[in-house]
mmCIF file of C-alpha atoms and ligand atoms in Angstrom:
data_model
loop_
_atom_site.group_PDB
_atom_site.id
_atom_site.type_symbol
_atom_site.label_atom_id
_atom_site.label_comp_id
_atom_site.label_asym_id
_atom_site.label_seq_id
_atom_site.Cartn_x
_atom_site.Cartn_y
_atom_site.Cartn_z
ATOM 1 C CA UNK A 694 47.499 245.453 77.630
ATOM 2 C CA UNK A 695 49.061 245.074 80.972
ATOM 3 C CA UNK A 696 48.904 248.343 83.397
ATOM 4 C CA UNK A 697 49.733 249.537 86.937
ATOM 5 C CA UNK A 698 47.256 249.069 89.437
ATOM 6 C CA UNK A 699 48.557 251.322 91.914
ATOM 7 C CA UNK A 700 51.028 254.438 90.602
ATOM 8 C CA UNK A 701 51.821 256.584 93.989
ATOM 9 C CA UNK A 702 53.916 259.597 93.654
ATOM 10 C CA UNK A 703 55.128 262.381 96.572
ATOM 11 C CA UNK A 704 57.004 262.683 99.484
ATOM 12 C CA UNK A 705 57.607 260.286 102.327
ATOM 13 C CA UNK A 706 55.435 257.612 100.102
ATOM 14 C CA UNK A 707 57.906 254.795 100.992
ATOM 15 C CA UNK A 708 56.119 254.427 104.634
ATOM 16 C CA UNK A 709 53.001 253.197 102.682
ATOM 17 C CA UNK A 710 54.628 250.187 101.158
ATOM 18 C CA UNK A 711 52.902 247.649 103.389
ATOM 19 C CA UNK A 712 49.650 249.182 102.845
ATOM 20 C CA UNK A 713 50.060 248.758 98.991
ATOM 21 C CA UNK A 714 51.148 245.355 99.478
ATOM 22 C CA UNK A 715 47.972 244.537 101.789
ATOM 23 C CA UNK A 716 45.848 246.003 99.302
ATOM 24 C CA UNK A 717 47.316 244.034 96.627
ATOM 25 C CA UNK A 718 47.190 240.792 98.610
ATOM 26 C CA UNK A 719 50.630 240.462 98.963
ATOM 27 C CA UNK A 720 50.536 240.155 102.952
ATOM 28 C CA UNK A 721 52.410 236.742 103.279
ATOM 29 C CA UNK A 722 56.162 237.381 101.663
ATOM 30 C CA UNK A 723 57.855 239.507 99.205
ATOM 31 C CA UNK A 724 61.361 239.460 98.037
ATOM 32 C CA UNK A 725 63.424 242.990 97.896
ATOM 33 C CA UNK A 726 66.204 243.626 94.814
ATOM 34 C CA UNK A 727 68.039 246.514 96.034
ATOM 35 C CA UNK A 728 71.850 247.635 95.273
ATOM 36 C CA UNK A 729 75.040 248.438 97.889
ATOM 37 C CA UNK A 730 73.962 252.001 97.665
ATOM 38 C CA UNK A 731 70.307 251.933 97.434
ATOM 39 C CA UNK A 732 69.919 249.632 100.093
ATOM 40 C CA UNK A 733 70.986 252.026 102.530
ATOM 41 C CA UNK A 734 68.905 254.893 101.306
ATOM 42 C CA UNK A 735 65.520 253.198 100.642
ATOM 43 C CA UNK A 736 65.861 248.942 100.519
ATOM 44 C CA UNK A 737 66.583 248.417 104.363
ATOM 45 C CA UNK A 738 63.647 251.022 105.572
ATOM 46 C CA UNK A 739 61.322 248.848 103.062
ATOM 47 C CA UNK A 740 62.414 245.777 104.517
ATOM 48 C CA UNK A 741 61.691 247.110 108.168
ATOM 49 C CA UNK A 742 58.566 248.036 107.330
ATOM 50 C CA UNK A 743 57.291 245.213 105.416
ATOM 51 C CA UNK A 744 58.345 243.256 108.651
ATOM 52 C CA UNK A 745 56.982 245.273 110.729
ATOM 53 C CA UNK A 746 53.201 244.250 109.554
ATOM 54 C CA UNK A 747 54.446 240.892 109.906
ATOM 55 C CA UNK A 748 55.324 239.993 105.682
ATOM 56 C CA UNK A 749 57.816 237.659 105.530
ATOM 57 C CA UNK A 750 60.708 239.355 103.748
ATOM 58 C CA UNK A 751 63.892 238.529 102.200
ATOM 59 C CA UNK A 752 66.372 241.227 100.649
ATOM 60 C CA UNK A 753 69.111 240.483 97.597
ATOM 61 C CA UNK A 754 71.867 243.092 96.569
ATOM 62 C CA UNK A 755 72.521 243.064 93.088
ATOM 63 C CA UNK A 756 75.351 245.291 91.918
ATOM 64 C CA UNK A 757 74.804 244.980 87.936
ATOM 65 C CA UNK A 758 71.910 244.076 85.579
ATOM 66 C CA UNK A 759 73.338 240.496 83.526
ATOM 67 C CA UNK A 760 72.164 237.621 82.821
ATOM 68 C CA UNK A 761 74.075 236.153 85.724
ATOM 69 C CA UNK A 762 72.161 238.457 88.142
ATOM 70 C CA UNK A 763 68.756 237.733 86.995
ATOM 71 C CA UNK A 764 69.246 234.254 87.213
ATOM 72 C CA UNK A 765 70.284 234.341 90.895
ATOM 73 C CA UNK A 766 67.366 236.138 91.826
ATOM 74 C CA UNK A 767 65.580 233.208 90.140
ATOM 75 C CA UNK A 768 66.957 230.692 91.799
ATOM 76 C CA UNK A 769 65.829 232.877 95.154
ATOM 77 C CA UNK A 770 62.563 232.970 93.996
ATOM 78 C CA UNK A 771 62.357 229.528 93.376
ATOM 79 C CA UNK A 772 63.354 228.648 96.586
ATOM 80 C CA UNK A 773 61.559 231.251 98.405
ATOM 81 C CA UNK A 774 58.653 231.901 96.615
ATOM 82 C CA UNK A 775 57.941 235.306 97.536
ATOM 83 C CA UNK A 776 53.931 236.672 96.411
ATOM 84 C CA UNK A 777 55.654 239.381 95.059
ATOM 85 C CA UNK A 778 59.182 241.088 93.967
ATOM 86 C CA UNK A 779 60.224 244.568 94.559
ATOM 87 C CA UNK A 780 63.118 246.044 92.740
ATOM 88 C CA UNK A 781 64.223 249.475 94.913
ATOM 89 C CA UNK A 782 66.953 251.215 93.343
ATOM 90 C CA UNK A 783 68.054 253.099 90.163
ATOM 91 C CA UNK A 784 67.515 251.257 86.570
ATOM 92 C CA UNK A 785 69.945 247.970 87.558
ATOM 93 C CA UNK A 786 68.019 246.789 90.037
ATOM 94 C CA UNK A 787 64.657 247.583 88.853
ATOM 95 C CA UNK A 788 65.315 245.964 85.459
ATOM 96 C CA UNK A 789 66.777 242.743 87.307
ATOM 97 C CA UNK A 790 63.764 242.419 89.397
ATOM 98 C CA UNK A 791 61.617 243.456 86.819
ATOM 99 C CA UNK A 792 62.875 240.464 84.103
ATOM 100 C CA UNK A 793 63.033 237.656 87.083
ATOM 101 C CA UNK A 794 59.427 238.095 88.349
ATOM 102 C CA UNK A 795 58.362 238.313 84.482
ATOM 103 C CA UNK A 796 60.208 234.991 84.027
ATOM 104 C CA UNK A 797 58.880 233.009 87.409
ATOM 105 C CA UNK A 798 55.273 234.378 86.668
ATOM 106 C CA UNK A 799 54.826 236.626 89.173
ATOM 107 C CA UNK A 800 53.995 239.984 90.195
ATOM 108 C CA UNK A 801 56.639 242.535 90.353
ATOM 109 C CA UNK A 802 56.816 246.185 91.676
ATOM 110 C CA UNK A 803 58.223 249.284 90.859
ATOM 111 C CA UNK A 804 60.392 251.751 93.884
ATOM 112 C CA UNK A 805 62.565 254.092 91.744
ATOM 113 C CA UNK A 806 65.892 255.580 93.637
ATOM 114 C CA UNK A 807 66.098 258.243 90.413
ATOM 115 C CA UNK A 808 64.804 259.976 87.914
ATOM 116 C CA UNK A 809 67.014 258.936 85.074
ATOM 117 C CA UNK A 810 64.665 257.079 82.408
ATOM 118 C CA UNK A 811 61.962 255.706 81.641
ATOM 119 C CA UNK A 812 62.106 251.927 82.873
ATOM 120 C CA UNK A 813 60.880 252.876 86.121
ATOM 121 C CA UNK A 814 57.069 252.130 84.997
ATOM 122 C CA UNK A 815 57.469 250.471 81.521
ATOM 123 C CA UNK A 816 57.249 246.492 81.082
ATOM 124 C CA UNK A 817 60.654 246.522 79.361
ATOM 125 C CA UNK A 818 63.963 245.573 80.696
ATOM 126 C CA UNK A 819 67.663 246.475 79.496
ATOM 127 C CA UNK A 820 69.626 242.973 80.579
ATOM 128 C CA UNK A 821 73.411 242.711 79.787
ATOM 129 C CA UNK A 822 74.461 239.353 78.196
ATOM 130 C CA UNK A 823 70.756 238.636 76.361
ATOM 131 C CA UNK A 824 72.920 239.644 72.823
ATOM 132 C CA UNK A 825 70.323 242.368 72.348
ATOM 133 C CA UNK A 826 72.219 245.657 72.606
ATOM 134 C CA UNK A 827 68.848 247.608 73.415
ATOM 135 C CA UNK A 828 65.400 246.839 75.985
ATOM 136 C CA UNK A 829 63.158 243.628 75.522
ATOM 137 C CA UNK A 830 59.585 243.114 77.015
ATOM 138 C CA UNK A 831 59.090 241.628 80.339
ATOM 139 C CA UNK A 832 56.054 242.688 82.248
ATOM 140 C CA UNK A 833 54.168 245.942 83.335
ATOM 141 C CA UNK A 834 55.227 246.725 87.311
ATOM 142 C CA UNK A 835 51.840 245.987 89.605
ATOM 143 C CA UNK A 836 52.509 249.212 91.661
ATOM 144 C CA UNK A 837 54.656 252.149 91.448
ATOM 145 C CA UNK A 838 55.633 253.765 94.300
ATOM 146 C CA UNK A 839 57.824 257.024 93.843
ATOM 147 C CA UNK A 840 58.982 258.458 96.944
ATOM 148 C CA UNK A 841 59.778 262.557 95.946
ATOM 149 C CA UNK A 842 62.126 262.906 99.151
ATOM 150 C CA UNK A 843 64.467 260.045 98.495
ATOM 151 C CA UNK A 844 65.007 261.199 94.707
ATOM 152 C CA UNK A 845 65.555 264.558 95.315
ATOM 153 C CA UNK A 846 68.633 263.505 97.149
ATOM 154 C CA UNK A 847 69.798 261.554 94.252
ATOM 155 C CA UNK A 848 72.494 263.724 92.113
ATOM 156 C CA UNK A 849 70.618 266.295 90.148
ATOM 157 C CA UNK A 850 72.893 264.477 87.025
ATOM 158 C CA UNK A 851 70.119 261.819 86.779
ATOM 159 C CA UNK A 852 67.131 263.742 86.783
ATOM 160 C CA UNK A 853 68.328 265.754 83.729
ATOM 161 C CA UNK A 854 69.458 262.214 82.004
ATOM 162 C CA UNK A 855 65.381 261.693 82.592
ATOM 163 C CA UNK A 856 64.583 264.635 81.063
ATOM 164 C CA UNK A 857 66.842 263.576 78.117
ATOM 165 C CA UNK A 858 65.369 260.577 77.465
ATOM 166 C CA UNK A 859 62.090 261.930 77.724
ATOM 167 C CA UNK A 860 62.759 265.002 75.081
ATOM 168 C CA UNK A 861 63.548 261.564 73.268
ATOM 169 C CA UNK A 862 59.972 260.676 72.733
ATOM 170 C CA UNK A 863 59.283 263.509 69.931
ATOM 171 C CA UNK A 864 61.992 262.258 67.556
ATOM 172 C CA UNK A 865 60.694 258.038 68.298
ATOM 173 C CA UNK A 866 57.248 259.317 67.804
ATOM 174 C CA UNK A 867 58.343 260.971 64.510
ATOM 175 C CA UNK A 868 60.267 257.689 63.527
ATOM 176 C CA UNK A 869 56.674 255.734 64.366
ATOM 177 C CA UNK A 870 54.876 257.587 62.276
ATOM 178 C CA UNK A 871 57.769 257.253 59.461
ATOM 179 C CA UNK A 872 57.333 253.639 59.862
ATOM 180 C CA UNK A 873 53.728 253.254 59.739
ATOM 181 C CA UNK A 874 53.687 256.038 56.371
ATOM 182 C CA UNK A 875 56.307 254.594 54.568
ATOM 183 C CA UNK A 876 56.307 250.295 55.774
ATOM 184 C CA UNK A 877 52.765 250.323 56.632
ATOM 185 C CA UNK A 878 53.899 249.181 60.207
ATOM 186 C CA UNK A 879 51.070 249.405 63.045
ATOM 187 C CA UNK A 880 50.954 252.489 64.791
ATOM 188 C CA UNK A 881 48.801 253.544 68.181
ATOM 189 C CA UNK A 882 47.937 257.109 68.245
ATOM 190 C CA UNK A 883 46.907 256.744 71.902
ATOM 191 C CA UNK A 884 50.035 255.146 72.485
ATOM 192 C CA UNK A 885 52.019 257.762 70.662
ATOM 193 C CA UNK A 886 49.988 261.520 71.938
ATOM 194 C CA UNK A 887 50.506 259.534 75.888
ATOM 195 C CA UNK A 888 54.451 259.742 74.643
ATOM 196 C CA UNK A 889 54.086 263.360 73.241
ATOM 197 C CA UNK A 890 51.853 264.682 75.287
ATOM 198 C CA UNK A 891 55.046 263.808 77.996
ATOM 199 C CA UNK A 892 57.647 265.092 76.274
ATOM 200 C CA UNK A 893 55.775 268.417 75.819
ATOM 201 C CA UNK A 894 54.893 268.428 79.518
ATOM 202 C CA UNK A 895 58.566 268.639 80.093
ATOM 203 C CA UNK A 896 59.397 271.317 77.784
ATOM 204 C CA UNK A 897 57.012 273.672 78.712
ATOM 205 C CA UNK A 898 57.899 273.150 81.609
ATOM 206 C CA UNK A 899 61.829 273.250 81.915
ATOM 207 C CA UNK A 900 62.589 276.188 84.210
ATOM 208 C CA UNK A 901 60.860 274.431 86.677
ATOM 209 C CA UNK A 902 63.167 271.584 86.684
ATOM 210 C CA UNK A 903 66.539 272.636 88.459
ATOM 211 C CA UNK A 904 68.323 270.852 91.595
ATOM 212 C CA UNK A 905 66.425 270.341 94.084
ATOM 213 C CA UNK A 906 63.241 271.603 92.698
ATOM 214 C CA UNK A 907 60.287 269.449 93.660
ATOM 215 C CA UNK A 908 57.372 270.537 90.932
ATOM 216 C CA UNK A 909 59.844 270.455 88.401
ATOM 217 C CA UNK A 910 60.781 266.679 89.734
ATOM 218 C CA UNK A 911 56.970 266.249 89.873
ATOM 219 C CA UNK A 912 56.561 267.167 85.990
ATOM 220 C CA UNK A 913 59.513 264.566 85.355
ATOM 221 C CA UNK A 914 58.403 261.394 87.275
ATOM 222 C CA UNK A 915 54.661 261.849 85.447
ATOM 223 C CA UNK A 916 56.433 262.314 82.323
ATOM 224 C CA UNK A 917 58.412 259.551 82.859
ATOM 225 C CA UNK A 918 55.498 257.203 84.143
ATOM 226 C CA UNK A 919 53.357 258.451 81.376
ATOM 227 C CA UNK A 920 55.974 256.905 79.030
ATOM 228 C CA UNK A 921 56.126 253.510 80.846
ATOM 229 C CA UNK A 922 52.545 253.582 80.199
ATOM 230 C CA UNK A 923 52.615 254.333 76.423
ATOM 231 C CA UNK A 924 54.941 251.495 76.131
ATOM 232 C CA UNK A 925 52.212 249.347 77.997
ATOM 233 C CA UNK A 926 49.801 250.566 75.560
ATOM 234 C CA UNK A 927 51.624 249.690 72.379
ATOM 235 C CA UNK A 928 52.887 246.512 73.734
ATOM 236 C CA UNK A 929 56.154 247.565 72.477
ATOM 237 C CA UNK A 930 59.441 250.577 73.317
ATOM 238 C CA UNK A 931 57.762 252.224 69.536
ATOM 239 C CA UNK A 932 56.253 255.017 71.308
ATOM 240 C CA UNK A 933 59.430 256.172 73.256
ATOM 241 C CA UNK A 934 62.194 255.103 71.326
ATOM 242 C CA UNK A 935 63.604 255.700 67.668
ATOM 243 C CA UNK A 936 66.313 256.372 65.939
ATOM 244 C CA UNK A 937 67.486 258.686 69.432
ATOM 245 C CA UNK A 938 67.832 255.486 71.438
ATOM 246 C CA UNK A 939 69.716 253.448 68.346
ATOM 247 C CA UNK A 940 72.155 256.163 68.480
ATOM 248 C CA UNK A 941 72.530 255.685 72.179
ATOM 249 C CA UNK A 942 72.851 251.942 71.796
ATOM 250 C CA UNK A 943 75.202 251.972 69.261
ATOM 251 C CA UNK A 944 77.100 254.122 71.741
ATOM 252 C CA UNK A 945 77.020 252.068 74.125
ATOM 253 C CA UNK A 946 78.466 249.025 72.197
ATOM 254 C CA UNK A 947 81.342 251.772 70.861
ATOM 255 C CA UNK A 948 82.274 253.333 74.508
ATOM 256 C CA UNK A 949 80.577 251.208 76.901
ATOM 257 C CA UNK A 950 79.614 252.879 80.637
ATOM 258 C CA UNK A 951 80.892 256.226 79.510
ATOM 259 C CA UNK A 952 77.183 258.409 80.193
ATOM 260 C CA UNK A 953 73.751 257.610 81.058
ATOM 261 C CA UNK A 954 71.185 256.212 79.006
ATOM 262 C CA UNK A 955 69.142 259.622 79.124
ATOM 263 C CA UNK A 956 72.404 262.077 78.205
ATOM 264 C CA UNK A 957 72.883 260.038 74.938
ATOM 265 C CA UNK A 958 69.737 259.552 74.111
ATOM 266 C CA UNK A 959 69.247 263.671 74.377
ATOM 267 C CA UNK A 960 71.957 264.114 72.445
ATOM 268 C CA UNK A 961 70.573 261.465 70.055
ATOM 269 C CA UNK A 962 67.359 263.989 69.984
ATOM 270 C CA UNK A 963 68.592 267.003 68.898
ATOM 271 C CA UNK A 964 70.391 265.010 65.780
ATOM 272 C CA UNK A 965 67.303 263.196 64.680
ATOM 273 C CA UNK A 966 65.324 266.120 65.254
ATOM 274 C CA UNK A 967 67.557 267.839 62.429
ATOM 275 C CA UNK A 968 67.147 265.038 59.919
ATOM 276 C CA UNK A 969 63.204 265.088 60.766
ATOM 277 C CA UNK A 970 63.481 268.873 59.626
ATOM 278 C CA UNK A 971 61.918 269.142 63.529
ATOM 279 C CA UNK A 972 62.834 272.443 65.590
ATOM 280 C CA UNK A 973 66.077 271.155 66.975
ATOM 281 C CA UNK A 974 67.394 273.855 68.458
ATOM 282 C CA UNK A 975 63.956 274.279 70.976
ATOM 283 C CA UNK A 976 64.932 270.340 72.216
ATOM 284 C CA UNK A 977 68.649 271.841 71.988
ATOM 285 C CA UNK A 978 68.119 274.787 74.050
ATOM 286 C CA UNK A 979 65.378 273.020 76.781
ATOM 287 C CA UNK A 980 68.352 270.387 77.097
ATOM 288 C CA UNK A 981 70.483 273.535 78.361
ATOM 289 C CA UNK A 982 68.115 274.917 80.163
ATOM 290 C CA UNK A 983 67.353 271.638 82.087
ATOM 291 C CA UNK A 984 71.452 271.478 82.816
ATOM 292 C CA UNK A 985 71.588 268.169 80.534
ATOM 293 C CA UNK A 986 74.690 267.632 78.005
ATOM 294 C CA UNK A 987 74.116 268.729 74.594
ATOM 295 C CA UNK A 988 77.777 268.246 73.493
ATOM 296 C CA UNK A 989 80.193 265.360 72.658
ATOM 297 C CA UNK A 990 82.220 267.042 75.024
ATOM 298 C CA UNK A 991 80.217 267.269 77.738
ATOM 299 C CA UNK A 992 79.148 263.805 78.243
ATOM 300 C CA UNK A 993 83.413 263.060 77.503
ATOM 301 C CA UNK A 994 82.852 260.973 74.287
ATOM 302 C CA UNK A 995 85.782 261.527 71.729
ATOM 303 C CA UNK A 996 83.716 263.220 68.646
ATOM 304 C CA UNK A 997 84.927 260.536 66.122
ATOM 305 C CA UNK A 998 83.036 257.960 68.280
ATOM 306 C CA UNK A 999 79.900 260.123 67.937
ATOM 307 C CA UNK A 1000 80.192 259.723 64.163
ATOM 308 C CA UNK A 1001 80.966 255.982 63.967
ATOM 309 C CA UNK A 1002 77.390 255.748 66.377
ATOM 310 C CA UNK A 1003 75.774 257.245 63.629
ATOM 311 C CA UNK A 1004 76.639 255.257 61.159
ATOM 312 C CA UNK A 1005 75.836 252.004 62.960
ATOM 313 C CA UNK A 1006 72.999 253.021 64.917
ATOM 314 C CA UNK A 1007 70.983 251.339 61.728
ATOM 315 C CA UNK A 1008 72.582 247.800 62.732
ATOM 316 C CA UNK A 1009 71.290 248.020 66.027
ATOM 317 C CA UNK A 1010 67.747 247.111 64.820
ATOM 318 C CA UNK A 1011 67.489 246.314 61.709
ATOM 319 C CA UNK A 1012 63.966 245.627 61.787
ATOM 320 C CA UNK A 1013 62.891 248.786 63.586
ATOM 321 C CA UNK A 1014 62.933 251.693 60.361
ATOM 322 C CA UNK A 1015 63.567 254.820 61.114
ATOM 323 C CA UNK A 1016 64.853 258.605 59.741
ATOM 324 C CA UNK A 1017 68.273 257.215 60.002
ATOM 325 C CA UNK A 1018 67.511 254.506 57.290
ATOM 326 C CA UNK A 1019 65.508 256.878 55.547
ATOM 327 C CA UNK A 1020 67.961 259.382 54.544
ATOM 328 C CA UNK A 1021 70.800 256.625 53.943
ATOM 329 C CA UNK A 1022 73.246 257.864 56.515
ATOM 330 C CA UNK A 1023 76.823 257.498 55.877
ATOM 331 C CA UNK A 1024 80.017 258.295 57.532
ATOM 332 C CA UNK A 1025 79.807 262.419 55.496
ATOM 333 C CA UNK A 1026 76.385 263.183 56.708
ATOM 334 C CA UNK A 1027 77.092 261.741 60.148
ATOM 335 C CA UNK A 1028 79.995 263.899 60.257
ATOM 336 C CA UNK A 1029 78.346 267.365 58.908
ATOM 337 C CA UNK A 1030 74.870 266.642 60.684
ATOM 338 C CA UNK A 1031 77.193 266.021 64.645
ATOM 339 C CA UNK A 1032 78.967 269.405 63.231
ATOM 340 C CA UNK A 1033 75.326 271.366 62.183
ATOM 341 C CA UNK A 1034 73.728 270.327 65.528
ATOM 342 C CA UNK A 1035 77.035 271.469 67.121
ATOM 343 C CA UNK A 1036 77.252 267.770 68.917
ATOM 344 C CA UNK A 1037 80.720 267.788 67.809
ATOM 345 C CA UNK A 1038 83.169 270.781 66.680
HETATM 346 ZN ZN1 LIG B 2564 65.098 255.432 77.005
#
């Protein structure tokens, strides 16, 4: 079991950045993954104040998260060997930092730009170009540092996507559970109430979250570290993602870069929720409330594409059972269950 040593959430918490590094023993030379974007908002003011307490700091813009990007960062690490890496930015660049450290052995750390999912904490990584159409292990982030002011500046769009992929967690849990019943599969109930316990957090909770509401941003980033941690727990994504995030993944391969990982995977909830016989419309209606899509429409998918997701989600992981398998899903129930949930008209 790998976990955080240091997980620091409020405002203005990017100024402490050197003082986390010290503490970690990381006061030599660290190496900063940051994007175009989020290196003007957050990667440059790191850099400035790493240097400023005299750590020896170099700073890489990555603008996607393949293959070809992690192995640049690589060959930088190689040549600099940095004590630690810091990925500062939305999922991209964390994942990229995230997958280079894990494969050159050394610490990495964790400096979300958004709200939108749940890789900010968890070991796994989401890499274009590793023929995996969904998130492989890496390693647990050393430190988390989640600064409240720079998110809440972020577009509100991505903090709902977090709360999608968070409502997420009661239909993966479900598909767990299915799994261990049914294939005698290994299941962690730690692992799995962390996950719940998150996703309930969040719906109790949903009035609070709105644009540029700070408790309700609060309520996400726990839930959302809370999940990064159940992942850490069960050593694998089981916890947090079922038959939801194969839906969103087969999605992705059907209409690549059309909505974020959280909208589908919300969408993917209130679905699976219906085929667990869960209460779909409370995840449906906490969705709206939140200001996240619920529709086919919304996120701008053509409906026949939601249907043809269905059907392959199953491919996506063969290995990984789920409700989806269960019931035998075909291109007719795909179609009538999108039409029940009112995903599609
Ligand atoms: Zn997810």
């Amino acid at each position: 079991m790998q976990l955080p040593r240091e997980v620091i959430v409020g405002d203005k918490t990017l100024e402490l950045i050197s003082d986390i590094c010290k503490k970690l023993d990381f006061s030599d030379s660290a190496l900063i993954v940051t994007g175009p974007h989020t290196c003007r908002i957050a990667g440059q003011k790191a850099i400035d104040l790493l240097e400023d307490k005299g750590i020896s700091v170099e700073g890489m813009v990555v603008s996607s998260s393949a293959m070809k990007d992690v192995e640049i960062v690589k060959e930088k690490i190689t040549e600099f060997k940095p004590q630690v890496v810091l990925g500062i930015g939305g999922g991209t660049k964390i994942d990229v930092a995230k997958l280079s450290s894990a494969h050159k052995g050394i610490p990495f750390m964790s400096i979300p730009t958004t709200a939108s999912h749940d890789g900010i904490a968890s070991p796994l990584v989401s890499i274009k170009g590793l023929n995996k159409p969904y998130s492989v292990m890496a390693q647990s982030p050393m430190a988390i540092i989640v600064d409240t002011s720079i998110i809440i500046q972020a577009p509100y769009r991505f903090t709902a996507s977090g709360c999608g992929d968070i409502m997420a967690k009661f239909t993966a849990v479900r598909d767990w559970e299915l799994a261990h019943n049914e294939k005698n599969e290994y299941y962690g109930g730690y692992a799995a109430s962390l996950s719940l316990m998150s996703a309930k957090l969040v719906l109790e909770n949903a009035d609070a979250i709105k644009p540029e509401a700070k408790e309700g941003l609060r309520i996400l980033l726990e839930a959302l570290i809370s999940c990064g941690v159940a992942m850490s727990i069960a050593g694998s994504s089981k916890p947090c993602s079922g038959s939801e995030h194969l839906f969103s993944h087969a999605l992705d391969l059907i209409v690549p870069n059309s909505a974020l990982h959280g909208e589908q995977c919300g969408i993917g909830t209130i679905m699976m929720a219906h085929l667990h016989r869960m209460n779909w419309k409370r995840i449906k209606e906490t969705l709206q409330a939140i200001g996240a899509p619920v529709t086919a429409e919304e996120i701008d998918i053509e409906p026949e594409f939601i249907i043809q997701a269905l059907v392959r989600a199953c491919e996506i992981r063969p290995e990984r059972y789920t409700i989806l398998e269960r019931t035998n899903i075909n291109y007719d129930s795909a179609k009538k269950l999108a039409k029940a949930t009112g995903v599609i008209n």
